[in-house]
């Protein structure tokens, strides 16, 4: 039951983008088409899960063990950047088609603050490894869900007459605010 609560809370109630405002840059920048939003969602899910496991293990068995907790942010940033580069190299050699499908999304993930945010939140919430993985996957699913819904709305808005002063980012921000309010409706569940 505990894992279900973590899942529902991370996907709907405490959505990383709409509630905690992490990952806003790719949320606004990659959400113009559903295809690109889906690709970014898959790439974030993959990297977020791996990064959370690796950073959790480094925190527990290296930083905490040697009293180096103050280096957490720097170490996590280096780990995330290294993981993204490693995943990119491996995918390029092992599965060129998947590498082509993810394209520009992998390098963009390096600068996605949601990845670093989840790695730090897992430590702050004092989750164990299994809870951390559930939280990471759930958060990534929540990110992807919000991104894909937002992309669908933005595709529809592109075909709708909008006053010139509201076109582009202004209407996107208003739409994101309305989407965040819609997700707030789930707050009574958990």
Coordinates of N, CA and C in Angstrom, one line a residue:
X1 N 0.8 -1.2 0.0 CA 0.0 0.0 0.0 C 0.9 1.3 0.0
X2 N 2.0 1.2 0.7 CA 2.9 2.3 0.8 C 3.4 2.7 -0.6
X3 N 3.7 1.8 -1.4 CA 4.2 2.1 -2.8 C 3.2 2.7 -3.7
X4 N 1.9 2.3 -3.5 CA 0.8 2.8 -4.2 C 0.6 4.3 -3.8
X5 N 0.7 4.6 -2.6 CA 0.6 6.0 -2.1 C 1.8 6.8 -2.7
X6 N 3.0 6.3 -2.7 CA 4.1 7.0 -3.3 C 3.8 7.3 -4.7
X7 N 3.3 6.3 -5.4 CA 3.1 6.4 -6.9 C 2.0 7.5 -7.1
X8 N 0.9 7.4 -6.5 CA -0.2 8.3 -6.7 C 0.2 9.8 -6.3
X9 N 0.9 9.9 -5.2 CA 1.4 11.2 -4.8 C 2.3 11.8 -5.8
X10 N 3.3 11.0 -6.3 CA 4.3 11.5 -7.2 C 3.7 11.9 -8.6
X11 N 2.8 11.1 -9.1 CA 2.2 11.3 -10.4 C 1.2 12.4 -10.4
X12 N 0.3 12.4 -9.4 CA -0.8 13.4 -9.5 C -0.7 14.5 -8.5
X13 N -0.6 14.2 -7.2 CA -0.7 15.2 -6.2 C 0.5 16.1 -6.1
X14 N 1.7 15.6 -6.1 CA 2.9 16.3 -6.0 C 3.7 16.3 -7.3
X15 N 3.0 16.5 -8.4 CA 3.6 16.4 -9.7 C 4.9 17.3 -9.7
X16 N 6.0 16.8 -10.2 CA 7.2 17.5 -10.2 C 7.2 18.8 -10.9
X17 N 6.4 18.9 -12.0 CA 6.4 20.1 -12.8 C 5.3 21.0 -12.3
X18 N 4.1 20.5 -12.1 CA 2.9 21.3 -11.8 C 2.8 21.7 -10.3
X19 N 3.4 21.0 -9.4 CA 3.3 21.3 -8.0 C 4.6 21.8 -7.4
X20 N 5.7 21.2 -7.9 CA 7.0 21.5 -7.3 C 7.8 22.5 -8.2
X21 N 7.4 22.7 -9.4 CA 8.0 23.6 -10.4 C 9.4 23.3 -10.7
X22 N 9.7 22.0 -10.8 CA 11.0 21.5 -11.3 C 10.8 21.0 -12.7
X23 N 11.8 21.3 -13.6 CA 11.7 20.8 -15.0 C 10.8 21.7 -15.8
X24 N 10.7 23.0 -15.5 CA 9.8 23.9 -16.2 C 10.4 24.2 -17.6
X25 N 11.7 24.3 -17.7 CA 12.4 24.6 -19.0 C 12.0 23.6 -20.1
X26 N 12.2 22.3 -19.9 CA 11.7 21.3 -20.9 C 10.2 21.3 -21.0
X27 N 9.5 21.5 -19.9 CA 8.1 21.5 -20.0 C 7.5 22.5 -20.9
X28 N 8.1 23.7 -20.9 CA 7.7 24.8 -21.8 C 8.3 24.7 -23.2
X29 N 9.6 24.2 -23.2 CA 10.3 24.2 -24.5 C 10.0 23.0 -25.4
X30 N 9.7 21.8 -24.8 CA 9.5 20.6 -25.6 C 8.1 20.2 -25.8
X31 N 7.2 21.1 -25.4 CA 5.8 20.7 -25.3 C 4.9 21.3 -26.5
X32 N 5.5 21.6 -27.6 CA 4.8 22.1 -28.7 C 4.1 21.0 -29.6
X33 N 4.7 19.8 -29.5 CA 4.2 18.6 -30.3 C 4.1 17.4 -29.4
X34 N 3.1 16.6 -29.6 CA 3.0 15.4 -28.7 C 4.1 14.4 -29.0
X35 N 4.6 14.3 -30.2 CA 5.7 13.4 -30.5 C 7.0 13.7 -29.7
X36 N 7.3 15.0 -29.7 CA 8.5 15.4 -29.0 C 8.3 15.3 -27.5
X37 N 7.1 15.6 -27.0 CA 6.8 15.5 -25.6 C 6.9 14.0 -25.1
X38 N 6.4 13.1 -26.0 CA 6.5 11.7 -25.6 C 8.0 11.2 -25.6
X39 N 8.8 11.6 -26.6 CA 10.2 11.3 -26.6 C 10.9 11.8 -25.4
X40 N 10.7 13.0 -25.0 CA 11.3 13.6 -23.8 C 10.8 12.9 -22.6
X41 N 9.5 12.5 -22.5 CA 9.0 11.8 -21.3 C 9.7 10.4 -21.2
X42 N 9.9 9.7 -22.3 CA 10.6 8.4 -22.2 C 12.0 8.6 -21.8
X43 N 12.7 9.6 -22.4 CA 14.1 9.8 -22.0 C 14.3 10.2 -20.6
X44 N 13.4 11.0 -20.1 CA 13.4 11.4 -18.7 C 13.2 10.3 -17.7
X45 N 12.2 9.4 -18.1 CA 11.9 8.2 -17.3 C 13.1 7.3 -17.2
X46 N 13.8 7.1 -18.3 CA 15.0 6.2 -18.3 C 16.1 6.8 -17.5
X47 N 16.5 8.0 -17.7 CA 17.6 8.7 -17.0 C 17.3 8.9 -15.6
X48 N 16.1 9.3 -15.3 CA 15.7 9.6 -13.9 C 15.8 8.4 -13.0
X49 N 15.3 7.3 -13.5 CA 15.4 6.0 -12.8 C 16.8 5.6 -12.5
X50 N 17.7 5.6 -13.5 CA 19.1 5.2 -13.4 C 19.8 6.2 -12.4
X51 N 19.6 7.5 -12.7 CA 20.3 8.5 -11.9 C 19.9 8.4 -10.4
X52 N 18.6 8.2 -10.1 CA 18.2 8.1 -8.7 C 18.8 6.9 -8.0
X53 N 18.9 5.7 -8.7 CA 19.5 4.6 -8.1 C 21.0 4.8 -7.8
X54 N 21.7 5.4 -8.8 CA 23.2 5.6 -8.7 C 23.4 6.7 -7.6
X55 N 22.7 7.8 -7.6 CA 22.9 8.8 -6.6 C 22.6 8.3 -5.2
X56 N 21.5 7.5 -5.1 CA 21.2 7.0 -3.8 C 22.3 6.1 -3.2
X57 N 22.8 5.3 -4.1 CA 23.9 4.4 -3.6 C 25.2 5.2 -3.3
X58 N 25.5 6.2 -4.1 CA 26.7 7.0 -3.8 C 26.5 7.8 -2.5
X59 N 25.3 8.3 -2.3 CA 25.0 9.0 -1.0 C 25.1 8.2 0.2
X60 N 24.5 7.0 0.1 CA 24.5 6.1 1.3 C 25.9 5.4 1.6
X61 N 26.5 5.0 0.5 CA 27.8 4.2 0.7 C 29.1 5.0 0.5
X62 N 29.0 6.2 0.1 CA 30.2 7.0 -0.1 C 30.1 8.3 0.7
X63 N 29.2 9.2 0.3 CA 29.1 10.5 1.0 C 28.8 10.4 2.5
X64 N 27.7 9.7 2.8 CA 27.4 9.5 4.2 C 28.5 8.7 5.0
X65 N 29.0 7.7 4.4 CA 30.0 6.9 5.1 C 31.3 7.6 5.4
X66 N 31.6 8.6 4.6 CA 32.9 9.3 4.8 C 32.6 10.7 5.3
X67 N 31.4 11.1 5.7 CA 31.1 12.4 6.2 C 31.2 13.5 5.1
X68 N 30.9 13.2 3.9 CA 31.1 14.2 2.8 C 29.7 14.6 2.3
X69 N 28.7 14.6 3.1 CA 27.3 15.0 2.7 C 27.2 16.4 2.1
X70 N 28.2 17.3 2.5 CA 28.2 18.7 1.9 C 28.5 18.7 0.4
X71 N 29.0 17.6 -0.1 CA 29.4 17.6 -1.5 C 28.2 17.0 -2.4
X72 N 27.1 16.8 -1.8 CA 26.0 16.1 -2.4 C 25.6 16.7 -3.8
X73 N 25.3 18.0 -3.8 CA 24.9 18.7 -5.0 C 25.9 18.6 -6.1
X74 N 27.1 18.9 -5.8 CA 28.2 18.8 -6.9 C 28.4 17.4 -7.4
X75 N 28.4 16.4 -6.5 CA 28.6 15.0 -6.9 C 27.4 14.5 -7.7
X76 N 26.2 14.9 -7.3 CA 25.0 14.5 -8.0 C 25.0 15.1 -9.4
X77 N 25.3 16.3 -9.6 CA 25.4 17.0 -10.9 C 26.4 16.2 -11.8
X78 N 27.5 15.9 -11.3 CA 28.6 15.2 -12.0 C 28.1 13.8 -12.4
X79 N 27.4 13.1 -11.5 CA 26.9 11.8 -11.8 C 25.8 11.8 -12.9
X80 N 24.9 12.8 -12.8 CA 23.8 12.9 -13.8 C 24.4 13.2 -15.1
X81 N 25.3 14.1 -15.2 CA 26.0 14.5 -16.5 C 26.7 13.3 -17.1
X82 N 27.4 12.6 -16.2 CA 28.2 11.4 -16.6 C 27.2 10.3 -17.1
X83 N 26.2 10.1 -16.4 CA 25.2 9.0 -16.8 C 24.6 9.3 -18.1
X84 N 24.2 10.6 -18.3 CA 23.6 11.0 -19.6 C 24.6 10.7 -20.7
X85 N 25.8 11.1 -20.5 CA 26.8 10.9 -21.6 C 27.1 9.4 -21.8
X86 N 27.1 8.6 -20.8 CA 27.3 7.2 -20.9 C 26.1 6.5 -21.6
X87 N 24.9 6.9 -21.2 CA 23.7 6.3 -21.9 C 23.7 6.7 -23.4
X88 N 24.1 7.9 -23.7 CA 24.2 8.4 -25.0 C 25.2 7.6 -25.8
X89 N 26.3 7.3 -25.3 CA 27.4 6.5 -26.0 C 26.9 5.1 -26.2
X90 N 26.4 4.5 -25.1 CA 25.9 3.1 -25.2 C 24.8 3.0 -26.2
X91 N 23.8 3.9 -26.2 CA 22.7 3.8 -27.1 C 23.2 4.0 -28.6
X92 N 24.1 4.8 -28.8 CA 24.6 5.1 -30.1 C 25.3 3.8 -30.7
X93 N 25.9 3.0 -29.9 CA 26.6 1.8 -30.3 C 25.6 0.6 -30.3
X94 N 24.8 0.4 -29.3 CA 24.0 -0.7 -29.2 C 22.7 -0.6 -30.0
X95 N 22.0 0.5 -29.9 CA 20.7 0.7 -30.6 C 20.7 2.0 -31.3
X96 N 21.2 2.1 -32.5 CA 21.2 3.4 -33.2 C 19.8 3.9 -33.5
X97 N 18.8 3.0 -33.7 CA 17.5 3.5 -33.9 C 16.9 4.2 -32.7
X98 N 17.1 3.6 -31.5 CA 16.6 4.2 -30.3 C 17.4 5.5 -30.0
X99 N 18.7 5.5 -30.3 CA 19.5 6.8 -30.2 C 18.9 7.9 -31.1
X100 N 18.6 7.5 -32.3 CA 18.0 8.5 -33.3 C 16.6 8.9 -32.8
X101 N 15.8 8.0 -32.2 CA 14.5 8.4 -31.7 C 14.6 9.4 -30.6
X102 N 15.5 9.2 -29.7 CA 15.7 10.1 -28.6 C 16.3 11.4 -29.0
X103 N 17.2 11.3 -30.0 CA 17.8 12.5 -30.6 C 18.4 13.5 -29.6
X104 N 17.8 14.7 -29.6 CA 18.3 15.8 -28.8 C 17.8 15.7 -27.4
X105 N 16.9 14.8 -27.1 CA 16.4 14.8 -25.7 C 17.4 14.3 -24.7
X106 N 18.3 13.4 -25.0 CA 19.3 13.0 -24.0 C 20.2 14.1 -23.5
X107 N 20.8 14.9 -24.4 CA 21.6 16.0 -23.9 C 20.8 17.0 -23.1
X108 N 19.5 17.2 -23.5 CA 18.7 18.2 -22.8 C 18.4 17.7 -21.3
X109 N 18.5 16.5 -21.1 CA 18.2 15.9 -19.8 C 19.3 16.3 -18.8
X110 N 20.5 16.5 -19.3 CA 21.6 16.9 -18.4 C 21.3 18.2 -17.6
X111 N 20.5 19.1 -18.3 CA 20.2 20.4 -17.6 C 18.8 20.4 -17.0
X112 N 18.1 19.3 -17.0 CA 16.8 19.2 -16.4 C 16.9 19.1 -14.9
X113 N 16.5 20.2 -14.2 CA 16.6 20.3 -12.8 C 15.7 19.2 -12.1
X114 N 14.7 18.7 -12.8 CA 13.9 17.7 -12.1 C 14.7 16.4 -11.8
X115 N 15.7 16.1 -12.6 CA 16.5 14.9 -12.3 C 17.3 15.1 -11.0
X116 N 17.9 16.3 -10.9 CA 18.7 16.6 -9.7 C 17.7 16.7 -8.5
X117 N 16.6 17.3 -8.7 CA 15.6 17.5 -7.7 C 15.1 16.2 -7.1
X118 N 14.8 15.2 -7.9 CA 14.4 13.9 -7.4 C 15.5 13.2 -6.7
X119 N 16.7 13.3 -7.2 CA 17.8 12.6 -6.5 C 18.0 13.2 -5.1
X120 N 17.8 14.5 -4.9 CA 18.0 15.1 -3.6 C 16.7 14.9 -2.8
X121 N 15.5 14.9 -3.4 CA 14.3 14.6 -2.6 C 14.3 13.2 -2.0
X122 N 14.8 12.3 -2.7 CA 14.8 10.9 -2.3 C 15.6 10.8 -1.0
X123 N 16.7 11.5 -0.9 CA 17.6 11.5 0.2 C 16.9 12.3 1.4
X124 N 16.3 13.4 1.1 CA 15.6 14.2 2.1 C 14.4 13.5 2.7
X125 N 13.7 12.7 1.9 CA 12.5 12.0 2.4 C 12.9 10.7 3.1
X126 N 14.2 10.4 3.1 CA 14.8 9.2 3.7 C 14.1 7.9 3.3
X127 N 14.0 7.8 1.9 CA 13.4 6.6 1.3 C 14.5 5.5 1.3
X128 N 14.1 4.3 1.3 CA 15.0 3.2 1.1 C 15.2 3.0 -0.4
X129 N 16.0 2.1 -0.9 CA 16.3 1.9 -2.3 C 15.0 1.6 -3.1
X130 N 14.2 0.7 -2.7 CA 12.9 0.4 -3.4 C 12.0 1.5 -3.5
X131 N 11.8 2.2 -2.3 CA 10.9 3.4 -2.3 C 11.5 4.5 -3.3
X132 N 12.8 4.6 -3.3 CA 13.5 5.6 -4.2 C 13.2 5.3 -5.6
X133 N 13.3 4.0 -6.0 CA 13.0 3.6 -7.4 C 11.5 3.9 -7.8
X134 N 10.6 3.5 -6.8 CA 9.2 3.7 -7.1 C 8.9 5.2 -7.2
X135 N 9.5 6.0 -6.4 CA 9.4 7.5 -6.4 C 9.9 8.1 -7.7
X136 N 11.1 7.6 -8.1 CA 11.7 8.1 -9.4 C 10.9 7.7 -10.6
X137 N 10.4 6.5 -10.7 CA 9.6 6.1 -11.8 C 8.3 6.8 -11.8
X138 N 7.7 7.0 -10.7 CA 6.4 7.7 -10.5 C 6.5 9.1 -10.9
X139 N 7.6 9.8 -10.4 CA 7.8 11.2 -10.8 C 8.1 11.3 -12.3
X140 N 8.8 10.4 -12.9 CA 9.0 10.5 -14.3 C 7.7 10.3 -15.1
X141 N 6.9 9.4 -14.6 CA 5.6 9.2 -15.3 C 4.7 10.4 -15.1
X142 N 4.8 11.0 -13.9 CA 4.0 12.3 -13.7 C 4.5 13.4 -14.6
X143 N 5.8 13.5 -14.8 CA 6.4 14.5 -15.7 C 6.0 14.3 -17.1
X144 N 6.1 13.0 -17.5 CA 5.7 12.7 -18.9 C 4.2 12.9 -19.1
X145 N 3.4 12.5 -18.2 CA 1.9 12.8 -18.3 C 1.6 14.2 -18.4
X146 N 2.2 15.1 -17.5 CA 1.9 16.5 -17.6 C 2.4 17.1 -18.9
X147 N 3.6 16.6 -19.4 CA 4.2 17.1 -20.6 C 3.3 16.7 -21.8
X148 N 2.9 15.5 -21.9 CA 2.0 15.1 -23.0 C 0.7 15.8 -23.0
X149 N 0.1 15.9 -21.9 CA -1.2 16.6 -21.8 C -1.0 18.0 -22.2
X150 N 0.0 18.7 -21.7 CA 0.3 20.1 -22.1 C 0.6 20.2 -23.6
X151 N 1.3 19.3 -24.1 CA 1.6 19.3 -25.6 C 0.3 19.2 -26.4
X152 N -0.6 18.3 -26.0 CA -1.9 18.2 -26.7 C -2.7 19.5 -26.6
X153 N -2.7 20.1 -25.5 CA -3.4 21.4 -25.3 C -2.7 22.4 -26.2
X154 N -1.4 22.5 -26.2 CA -0.7 23.5 -27.0 C -0.9 23.3 -28.5
X155 N -1.0 22.0 -28.9 CA -1.3 21.7 -30.4 C -2.7 22.2 -30.7
X156 N -3.6 22.0 -29.8 CA -5.0 22.5 -30.0 C -5.0 24.1 -30.0
X157 N -4.2 24.7 -29.1 CA -4.2 26.2 -29.1 C -3.5 26.8 -30.3
X158 N -2.6 26.0 -31.0 CA -2.0 26.5 -32.2 C -3.0 26.7 -33.3
X159 N -4.1 26.0 -33.3 CA -5.1 26.1 -34.3 C -6.3 27.0 -33.9
X160 N -6.2 27.6 -32.7 CA -7.2 28.4 -32.1 C -6.8 29.9 -32.2
X161 N -7.8 30.7 -32.6 CA -7.4 32.1 -32.6 C -7.2 32.7 -31.2
X162 N -6.0 33.2 -31.0 CA -5.6 33.8 -29.7 C -5.2 35.2 -29.9
X163 N -5.6 36.1 -29.1 CA -5.1 37.5 -29.3 C -3.6 37.6 -29.4
X164 N -3.2 38.5 -30.2 CA -1.7 38.6 -30.5 C -0.9 38.7 -29.3
X165 N -1.3 39.5 -28.3 CA -0.5 39.8 -27.1 C -0.4 38.5 -26.3
X166 N -1.3 37.5 -26.5 CA -1.3 36.3 -25.7 C -0.6 35.1 -26.4
X167 N -0.3 35.3 -27.6 CA 0.3 34.2 -28.4 C 1.7 33.8 -27.8
X168 N 1.9 32.5 -28.0 CA 3.3 32.0 -27.5 C 3.3 31.6 -26.0
X169 N 4.3 32.2 -25.4 CA 4.6 31.8 -24.0 C 3.4 32.3 -23.0
X170 N 2.9 33.5 -23.2 CA 1.8 34.0 -22.3 C 0.6 33.0 -22.2
X171 N 0.1 32.5 -23.3 CA -1.0 31.6 -23.3 C -0.5 30.2 -22.8
X172 N 0.8 29.9 -23.0 CA 1.3 28.6 -22.5 C 1.4 28.7 -21.0
X173 N 1.8 29.8 -20.4 CA 1.9 29.9 -19.0 C 0.5 29.9 -18.3
X174 N -0.5 30.5 -18.9 CA -1.8 30.5 -18.4 C -2.4 29.1 -18.5
X175 N -2.1 28.4 -19.6 CA -2.5 27.0 -19.7 C -1.9 26.1 -18.7
X176 N -0.6 26.3 -18.5 CA 0.2 25.5 -17.4 C -0.4 25.8 -16.1
X177 N -0.8 27.0 -15.8 CA -1.4 27.3 -14.5 C -2.8 26.6 -14.3
X178 N -3.6 26.6 -15.4 CA -4.9 25.9 -15.4 C -4.7 24.4 -15.2
X179 N -3.6 23.8 -15.9 CA -3.3 22.4 -15.8 C -2.9 22.1 -14.3
X180 N -2.1 23.0 -13.7 CA -1.7 22.8 -12.3 C -2.9 22.8 -11.4
X181 N -3.8 23.7 -11.7 CA -5.0 23.7 -10.8 C -5.8 22.4 -11.0
X182 N -5.9 21.9 -12.2 CA -6.6 20.7 -12.4 C -6.0 19.5 -11.7
X183 N -4.6 19.5 -11.6 CA -3.9 18.4 -10.9 C -4.1 18.6 -9.4
X184 N -4.4 19.8 -8.9 CA -4.6 20.0 -7.5 C -5.9 19.3 -7.0
X185 N -6.8 19.0 -8.0 CA -8.0 18.3 -7.6 C -7.7 16.9 -7.1
X186 N -6.5 16.4 -7.4 CA -6.2 15.1 -6.9 C -5.6 15.1 -5.4
X187 N -5.4 16.3 -4.9 CA -4.8 16.4 -3.6 C -5.5 15.8 -2.4
X188 N -6.8 15.5 -2.6 CA -7.6 14.9 -1.5 C -7.4 13.4 -1.5
X189 N -6.8 12.8 -2.5 CA -6.7 11.4 -2.7 C -5.7 10.8 -1.7
X190 N -4.6 11.5 -1.5 CA -3.5 10.9 -0.6 C -3.4 11.8 0.6

